[in-house]
Amino acid sequence: MPRFLTGLVDDAAVFPPGSASLPDALAAHVRHRASWYADLVGPLLVPASALPDLARLLDASEGNSAARLDVGVIGDVPLDRLGEAHAAADPRLRVRQVEAAVARRGEDPLPGLAELTALAAGHPDLDVYAEIPLAWGLLNALDVLAERRRAGTRIAAKFRTGGLAAELFPTPGELAAVVCACRDRELPFKLTAGLHHATRHLDPETGFTHHGFVNVLAAVRAAAEGAGVKAVAEVLTRTDPRPLLQQVEPGRDETRPLWVGFGSCSVQEPLTDLIRLGLVDGGGLR
């Protein structure tokens, strides 16, 4: 696995639109972790409220590779209870990260961000991601995150790039502005939703135009090299993979600049596209 793809795809199988059952998601994740493409895959993402159920599934799988499991916890409980969920997690669950929305669209993100920052400060072993709406208050929230990170708190940003409604898909200009804002603040970020495929495309079933994860790879590389919002947005609009591949190929042996990765309810779909584009050697499939 090229270095710039390591840990790119967190396994969000239990979340929409895939919505796999927890037992099915666990079984598939164990297979991913044992596969030739394991380095592509990050932790299994589960709701905080599902941690006890996941521990019970581990009880039924003692003696196999599921007995120790890296997980990322998605906050579906109030922010002040996230710390309790982490503390009560089964010791066989290695909680690597906690992710939570700090506000709804149109709300001030700063109060929720203050709560999540306190959680991060109290759990220095965790990577904490604050999901911030691409709306009013965004830049102030990024300033606060950057300040807390410079002070040593392991907290970073998370943005939604899709979902079950059209308004959850940012325009190329909006996403480019966020990428450049994080670049300017040296602030790592995650993305979630809508990034199943490599290049920008129209989903014929929903009518939504999705961002491509290789577009994002090329965009963050362009931003790291000093490109402005307009140039980064242009990269995000491309549907032809060839110029995107020319941009990302030189960085194959480097770590991704600032972009931590993205959650996807499918691991196979991104993997298939990477093989099709020649970014990953698919020989392991034979």
GROMACS .gro file of C-alpha atoms in nm:
model
  286
    1MET     CA    1   0.000   0.000   0.000
    2PRO     CA    2   0.152   0.336  -0.099
    3ARG     CA    3   0.230   0.548   0.203
    4PHE     CA    4  -0.007   0.828   0.098
    5LEU     CA    5  -0.301   0.585   0.120
    6THR     CA    6  -0.220   0.436   0.461
    7GLY     CA    7  -0.521   0.455   0.694
    8LEU     CA    8  -0.720   0.654   0.437
    9VAL     CA    9  -1.054   0.474   0.485
   10ASP     CA   10  -1.212   0.432   0.828
   11ASP     CA   11  -1.463   0.147   0.833
   12ALA     CA   12  -1.806   0.307   0.886
   13ALA     CA   13  -2.007   0.004   0.775
   14VAL     CA   14  -2.277   0.044   1.043
   15PHE     CA   15  -2.366   0.397   0.931
   16PRO     CA   16  -2.595   0.500   0.641
   17PRO     CA   17  -2.631   0.438   0.359
   18GLY     CA   18  -2.471   0.095   0.416
   19SER     CA   19  -2.626   0.047   0.763
   20ALA     CA   20  -2.476  -0.298   0.821
   21SER     CA   21  -2.568  -0.480   1.139
   22LEU     CA   22  -2.303  -0.468   1.410
   23PRO     CA   23  -2.226  -0.844   1.385
   24ASP     CA   24  -2.189  -0.822   1.007
   25ALA     CA   25  -1.975  -0.508   1.033
   26LEU     CA   26  -1.746  -0.671   1.291
   27ALA     CA   27  -1.703  -0.987   1.082
   28ALA     CA   28  -1.623  -0.784   0.769
   29HIS     CA   29  -1.380  -0.561   0.959
   30VAL     CA   30  -1.190  -0.863   1.088
   31ARG     CA   31  -1.155  -0.979   0.727
   32HIS     CA   32  -1.032  -0.633   0.622
   33ARG     CA   33  -0.772  -0.632   0.899
   34ALA     CA   34  -0.643  -0.974   0.786
   35SER     CA   35  -0.632  -0.883   0.416
   36TRP     CA   36  -0.353  -0.774   0.183
   37TYR     CA   37  -0.502  -0.422   0.178
   38ALA     CA   38  -0.519  -0.389   0.559
   39ASP     CA   39  -0.294  -0.081   0.561
   40LEU     CA   40  -0.563   0.113   0.373
   41VAL     CA   41  -0.818   0.058   0.650
   42GLY     CA   42  -0.850   0.258   0.969
   43PRO     CA   43  -1.049   0.163   1.280
   44LEU     CA   44  -1.403   0.031   1.290
   45LEU     CA   45  -1.631   0.326   1.360
   46VAL     CA   46  -1.919   0.259   1.601
   47PRO     CA   47  -2.171   0.474   1.787
   48ALA     CA   48  -2.083   0.536   2.150
   49SER     CA   49  -2.409   0.368   2.252
   50ALA     CA   50  -2.305   0.047   2.069
   51LEU     CA   51  -1.984  -0.014   2.266
   52PRO     CA   52  -2.149  -0.258   2.514
   53ASP     CA   53  -2.302  -0.455   2.225
   54LEU     CA   54  -1.965  -0.469   2.052
   55ALA     CA   55  -1.805  -0.604   2.369
   56ARG     CA   56  -2.068  -0.880   2.385
   57LEU     CA   57  -1.985  -0.973   2.026
   58LEU     CA   58  -1.619  -1.002   2.127
   59ASP     CA   59  -1.725  -1.246   2.399
   60ALA     CA   60  -1.861  -1.470   2.125
   61SER     CA   61  -1.542  -1.443   1.921
   62GLU     CA   62  -1.277  -1.519   2.183
   63GLY     CA   63  -0.967  -1.680   2.040
   64ASN     CA   64  -0.982  -1.514   1.700
   65SER     CA   65  -0.844  -1.186   1.565
   66ALA     CA   66  -1.150  -0.993   1.684
   67ALA     CA   67  -1.042  -1.036   2.046
   68ARG     CA   68  -0.848  -0.706   2.021
   69LEU     CA   69  -1.009  -0.435   1.815
   70ASP     CA   70  -0.921  -0.078   1.723
   71VAL     CA   71  -1.234   0.136   1.721
   72GLY     CA   72  -1.334   0.494   1.663
   73VAL     CA   73  -1.628   0.617   1.869
   74ILE     CA   74  -1.891   0.836   1.704
   75GLY     CA   75  -2.082   1.051   1.951
   76ASP     CA   76  -2.451   0.963   1.947
   77VAL     CA   77  -2.484   1.058   2.314
   78PRO     CA   78  -2.459   1.403   2.477
   79LEU     CA   79  -2.107   1.543   2.471
   80ASP     CA   80  -2.079   1.532   2.850
   81ARG     CA   81  -2.139   1.153   2.839
   82LEU     CA   82  -1.879   1.074   2.574
   83GLY     CA   83  -1.604   1.056   2.834
   84GLU     CA   84  -1.813   0.808   3.034
   85ALA     CA   85  -1.861   0.589   2.727
   86HIS     CA   86  -1.486   0.585   2.664
   87ALA     CA   87  -1.402   0.512   3.026
   88ALA     CA   88  -1.652   0.225   3.039
   89ALA     CA   89  -1.535   0.064   2.716
   90ASP     CA   90  -1.425  -0.298   2.734
   91PRO     CA   91  -1.042  -0.316   2.763
   92ARG     CA   92  -1.033  -0.533   2.451
   93LEU     CA   93  -1.159  -0.231   2.258
   94ARG     CA   94  -0.870   0.004   2.183
   95VAL     CA   95  -1.050   0.334   2.143
   96ARG     CA   96  -0.824   0.528   1.907
   97GLN     CA   97  -1.044   0.827   1.836
   98VAL     CA   98  -1.365   1.001   1.933
   99GLU     CA   99  -1.567   1.203   1.683
  100ALA     CA  100  -1.869   1.418   1.761
  101ALA     CA  101  -2.074   1.696   1.606
  102VAL     CA  102  -2.047   2.016   1.809
  103ALA     CA  103  -2.347   2.197   1.653
  104ARG     CA  104  -2.628   2.170   1.404
  105ARG     CA  105  -2.619   2.381   1.089
  106GLY     CA  106  -2.697   2.740   1.187
  107GLU     CA  107  -2.601   2.697   1.554
  108ASP     CA  108  -2.299   2.854   1.720
  109PRO     CA  109  -2.035   2.575   1.730
  110LEU     CA  110  -1.829   2.731   2.012
  111PRO     CA  111  -2.023   2.599   2.317
  112GLY     CA  112  -2.015   2.241   2.190
  113LEU     CA  113  -1.654   2.283   2.088
  114ALA     CA  114  -1.565   2.391   2.441
  115GLU     CA  115  -1.721   2.069   2.579
  116LEU     CA  116  -1.539   1.851   2.330
  117THR     CA  117  -1.210   2.030   2.391
  118ALA     CA  118  -1.247   1.958   2.762
  119LEU     CA  119  -1.296   1.590   2.679
  120ALA     CA  120  -0.982   1.593   2.465
  121ALA     CA  121  -0.779   1.763   2.739
  122GLY     CA  122  -0.892   1.500   2.989
  123HIS     CA  123  -0.804   1.207   2.762
  124PRO     CA  124  -0.459   1.278   2.618
  125ASP     CA  125  -0.442   0.924   2.473
  126LEU     CA  126  -0.725   0.998   2.228
  127ASP     CA  127  -0.747   1.174   1.895
  128VAL     CA  128  -1.064   1.382   1.911
  129TYR     CA  129  -1.240   1.521   1.602
  130ALA     CA  130  -1.492   1.803   1.621
  131GLU     CA  131  -1.747   1.787   1.340
  132ILE     CA  132  -1.821   2.146   1.245
  133PRO     CA  133  -2.099   2.250   1.003
  134LEU     CA  134  -1.984   2.438   0.694
  135ALA     CA  135  -2.189   2.738   0.798
  136TRP     CA  136  -2.190   3.042   1.026
  137GLY     CA  137  -1.921   3.032   1.296
  138LEU     CA  138  -1.691   2.795   1.106
  139LEU     CA  139  -1.379   3.011   1.093
  140ASN     CA  140  -1.403   3.109   1.459
  141ALA     CA  141  -1.430   2.740   1.548
  142LEU     CA  142  -1.124   2.658   1.337
  143ASP     CA  143  -0.930   2.934   1.513
  144VAL     CA  144  -1.020   2.782   1.851
  145LEU     CA  145  -0.925   2.432   1.735
  146ALA     CA  146  -0.590   2.552   1.603
  147GLU     CA  147  -0.518   2.736   1.929
  148ARG     CA  148  -0.602   2.432   2.142
  149ARG     CA  149  -0.394   2.207   1.918
  150ARG     CA  150  -0.092   2.438   1.945
  151ALA     CA  151  -0.133   2.414   2.322
  152GLY     CA  152  -0.093   2.035   2.299
  153THR     CA  153  -0.453   1.910   2.295
  154ARG     CA  154  -0.508   1.625   2.048
  155ILE     CA  155  -0.811   1.774   1.879
  156ALA     CA  156  -0.874   1.836   1.509
  157ALA     CA  157  -1.158   1.911   1.268
  158LYS     CA  158  -1.410   1.698   1.084
  159PHE     CA  159  -1.638   1.801   0.799
  160ARG     CA  160  -1.934   1.638   0.626
  161THR     CA  161  -1.906   1.598   0.249
  162GLY     CA  162  -2.234   1.420   0.180
  163GLY     CA  163  -2.532   1.245   0.328
  164LEU     CA  164  -2.899   1.177   0.267
  165ALA     CA  165  -2.988   1.537   0.171
  166ALA     CA  166  -2.855   1.770  -0.098
  167GLU     CA  167  -2.758   2.044   0.149
  168LEU     CA  168  -2.509   1.807   0.312
  169PHE     CA  169  -2.292   1.812  -0.002
  170PRO     CA  170  -2.065   2.121   0.002
  171THR     CA  171  -1.985   2.288  -0.328
  172PRO     CA  172  -1.628   2.262  -0.459
  173GLY     CA  173  -1.577   2.623  -0.354
  174GLU     CA  174  -1.699   2.559   0.000
  175LEU     CA  175  -1.483   2.250   0.041
  176ALA     CA  176  -1.182   2.428  -0.111
  177ALA     CA  177  -1.224   2.717   0.133
  178VAL     CA  178  -1.224   2.472   0.425
  179VAL     CA  179  -0.916   2.287   0.297
  180CYS     CA  180  -0.727   2.616   0.260
  181ALA     CA  181  -0.847   2.742   0.598
  182CYS     CA  182  -0.712   2.427   0.765
  183ARG     CA  183  -0.388   2.461   0.565
  184ASP     CA  184  -0.345   2.818   0.685
  185ARG     CA  185  -0.395   2.706   1.048
  186GLU     CA  186  -0.187   2.385   1.016
  187LEU     CA  187  -0.498   2.203   1.136
  188PRO     CA  188  -0.553   1.834   1.048
  189PHE     CA  189  -0.903   1.734   0.942
  190LYS     CA  190  -1.120   1.434   0.860
  191LEU     CA  191  -1.406   1.405   0.612
  192THR     CA  192  -1.713   1.188   0.623
  193ALA     CA  193  -1.993   1.075   0.391
  194GLY     CA  194  -2.024   1.072   0.016
  195LEU     CA  195  -1.665   0.979  -0.070
  196HIS     CA  196  -1.712   0.621  -0.190
  197HIS     CA  197  -1.558   0.677  -0.532
  198ALA     CA  198  -1.232   0.820  -0.660
  199THR     CA  199  -1.353   1.104  -0.883
  200ARG     CA  200  -1.636   1.355  -0.880
  201HIS     CA  201  -1.953   1.199  -1.020
  202LEU     CA  202  -2.331   1.215  -1.036
  203ASP     CA  203  -2.510   0.936  -0.848
  204PRO     CA  204  -2.794   0.831  -1.080
  205GLU     CA  205  -3.001   0.691  -0.793
  206THR     CA  206  -3.009   1.004  -0.578
  207GLY     CA  207  -2.927   1.278  -0.829
  208PHE     CA  208  -2.657   1.409  -0.594
  209THR     CA  209  -2.312   1.501  -0.725
  210HIS     CA  210  -2.048   1.343  -0.501
  211HIS     CA  211  -1.694   1.458  -0.437
  212GLY     CA  212  -1.418   1.213  -0.527
  213PHE     CA  213  -1.157   1.108  -0.274
  214VAL     CA  214  -0.876   1.127  -0.532
  215ASN     CA  215  -0.997   1.480  -0.609
  216VAL     CA  216  -0.952   1.553  -0.239
  217LEU     CA  217  -0.606   1.392  -0.239
  218ALA     CA  218  -0.505   1.617  -0.528
  219ALA     CA  219  -0.671   1.921  -0.370
  220VAL     CA  220  -0.492   1.888  -0.035
  221ARG     CA  221  -0.163   1.839  -0.216
  222ALA     CA  222  -0.226   2.153  -0.422
  223ALA     CA  223  -0.319   2.346  -0.108
  224ALA     CA  224  -0.004   2.226   0.069
  225GLU     CA  225   0.198   2.360  -0.223
  226GLY     CA  226   0.038   2.704  -0.181
  227ALA     CA  227  -0.260   2.699  -0.418
  228GLY     CA  228  -0.544   2.937  -0.338
  229VAL     CA  229  -0.914   2.862  -0.295
  230LYS     CA  230  -0.999   2.908  -0.664
  231ALA     CA  231  -0.727   2.668  -0.782
  232VAL     CA  232  -0.813   2.409  -0.517
  233ALA     CA  233  -1.182   2.430  -0.610
  234GLU     CA  234  -1.094   2.369  -0.974
  235VAL     CA  235  -0.918   2.045  -0.873
  236LEU     CA  236  -1.228   1.936  -0.685
  237THR     CA  237  -1.450   1.985  -0.992
  238ARG     CA  238  -1.256   1.751  -1.222
  239THR     CA  239  -1.423   1.433  -1.341
  240ASP     CA  240  -1.134   1.310  -1.558
  241PRO     CA  241  -0.899   1.106  -1.337
  242ARG     CA  242  -0.591   1.153  -1.556
  243PRO     CA  243  -0.487   1.503  -1.441
  244LEU     CA  244  -0.567   1.404  -1.083
  245LEU     CA  245  -0.337   1.105  -1.106
  246GLN     CA  246  -0.060   1.328  -1.240
  247GLN     CA  247  -0.099   1.546  -0.931
  248VAL     CA  248  -0.108   1.272  -0.669
  249GLU     CA  249   0.146   1.024  -0.810
  250PRO     CA  250   0.455   1.229  -0.703
  251GLY     CA  251   0.341   1.200  -0.341
  252ARG     CA  252   0.296   0.821  -0.330
  253ASP     CA  253   0.576   0.775  -0.075
  254GLU     CA  254   0.479   1.072   0.142
  255THR     CA  255   0.220   1.112   0.415
  256ARG     CA  256  -0.099   1.300   0.329
  257PRO     CA  257  -0.070   1.669   0.417
  258LEU     CA  258  -0.324   1.745   0.693
  259TRP     CA  259  -0.602   1.518   0.561
  260VAL     CA  260  -0.633   1.235   0.813
  261GLY     CA  261  -0.878   1.033   0.602
  262PHE     CA  262  -1.249   0.968   0.566
  263GLY     CA  263  -1.517   0.737   0.697
  264SER     CA  264  -1.692   0.517   0.442
  265CYS     CA  265  -1.968   0.261   0.485
  266SER     CA  266  -1.788   0.063   0.212
  267VAL     CA  267  -1.421  -0.029   0.210
  268GLN     CA  268  -1.446  -0.229  -0.111
  269GLU     CA  269  -1.575   0.056  -0.327
  270PRO     CA  270  -1.277   0.288  -0.263
  271LEU     CA  271  -1.039  -0.007  -0.292
  272THR     CA  272  -1.186  -0.110  -0.628
  273ASP     CA  273  -1.145   0.242  -0.765
  274LEU     CA  274  -0.785   0.262  -0.642
  275ILE     CA  275  -0.705  -0.064  -0.821
  276ARG     CA  276  -0.885   0.049  -1.138
  277LEU     CA  277  -0.680   0.370  -1.145
  278GLY     CA  278  -0.352   0.189  -1.083
  279LEU     CA  279  -0.286   0.359  -0.749
  280VAL     CA  280  -0.290   0.020  -0.575
  281ASP     CA  281  -0.159  -0.309  -0.712
  282GLY     CA  282  -0.461  -0.539  -0.720
  283GLY     CA  283  -0.249  -0.854  -0.739
  284GLY     CA  284  -0.362  -0.939  -0.387
  285LEU     CA  285  -0.708  -1.012  -0.526
  286ARG     CA  286  -0.579  -1.317  -0.712
   0.00000   0.00000   0.00000
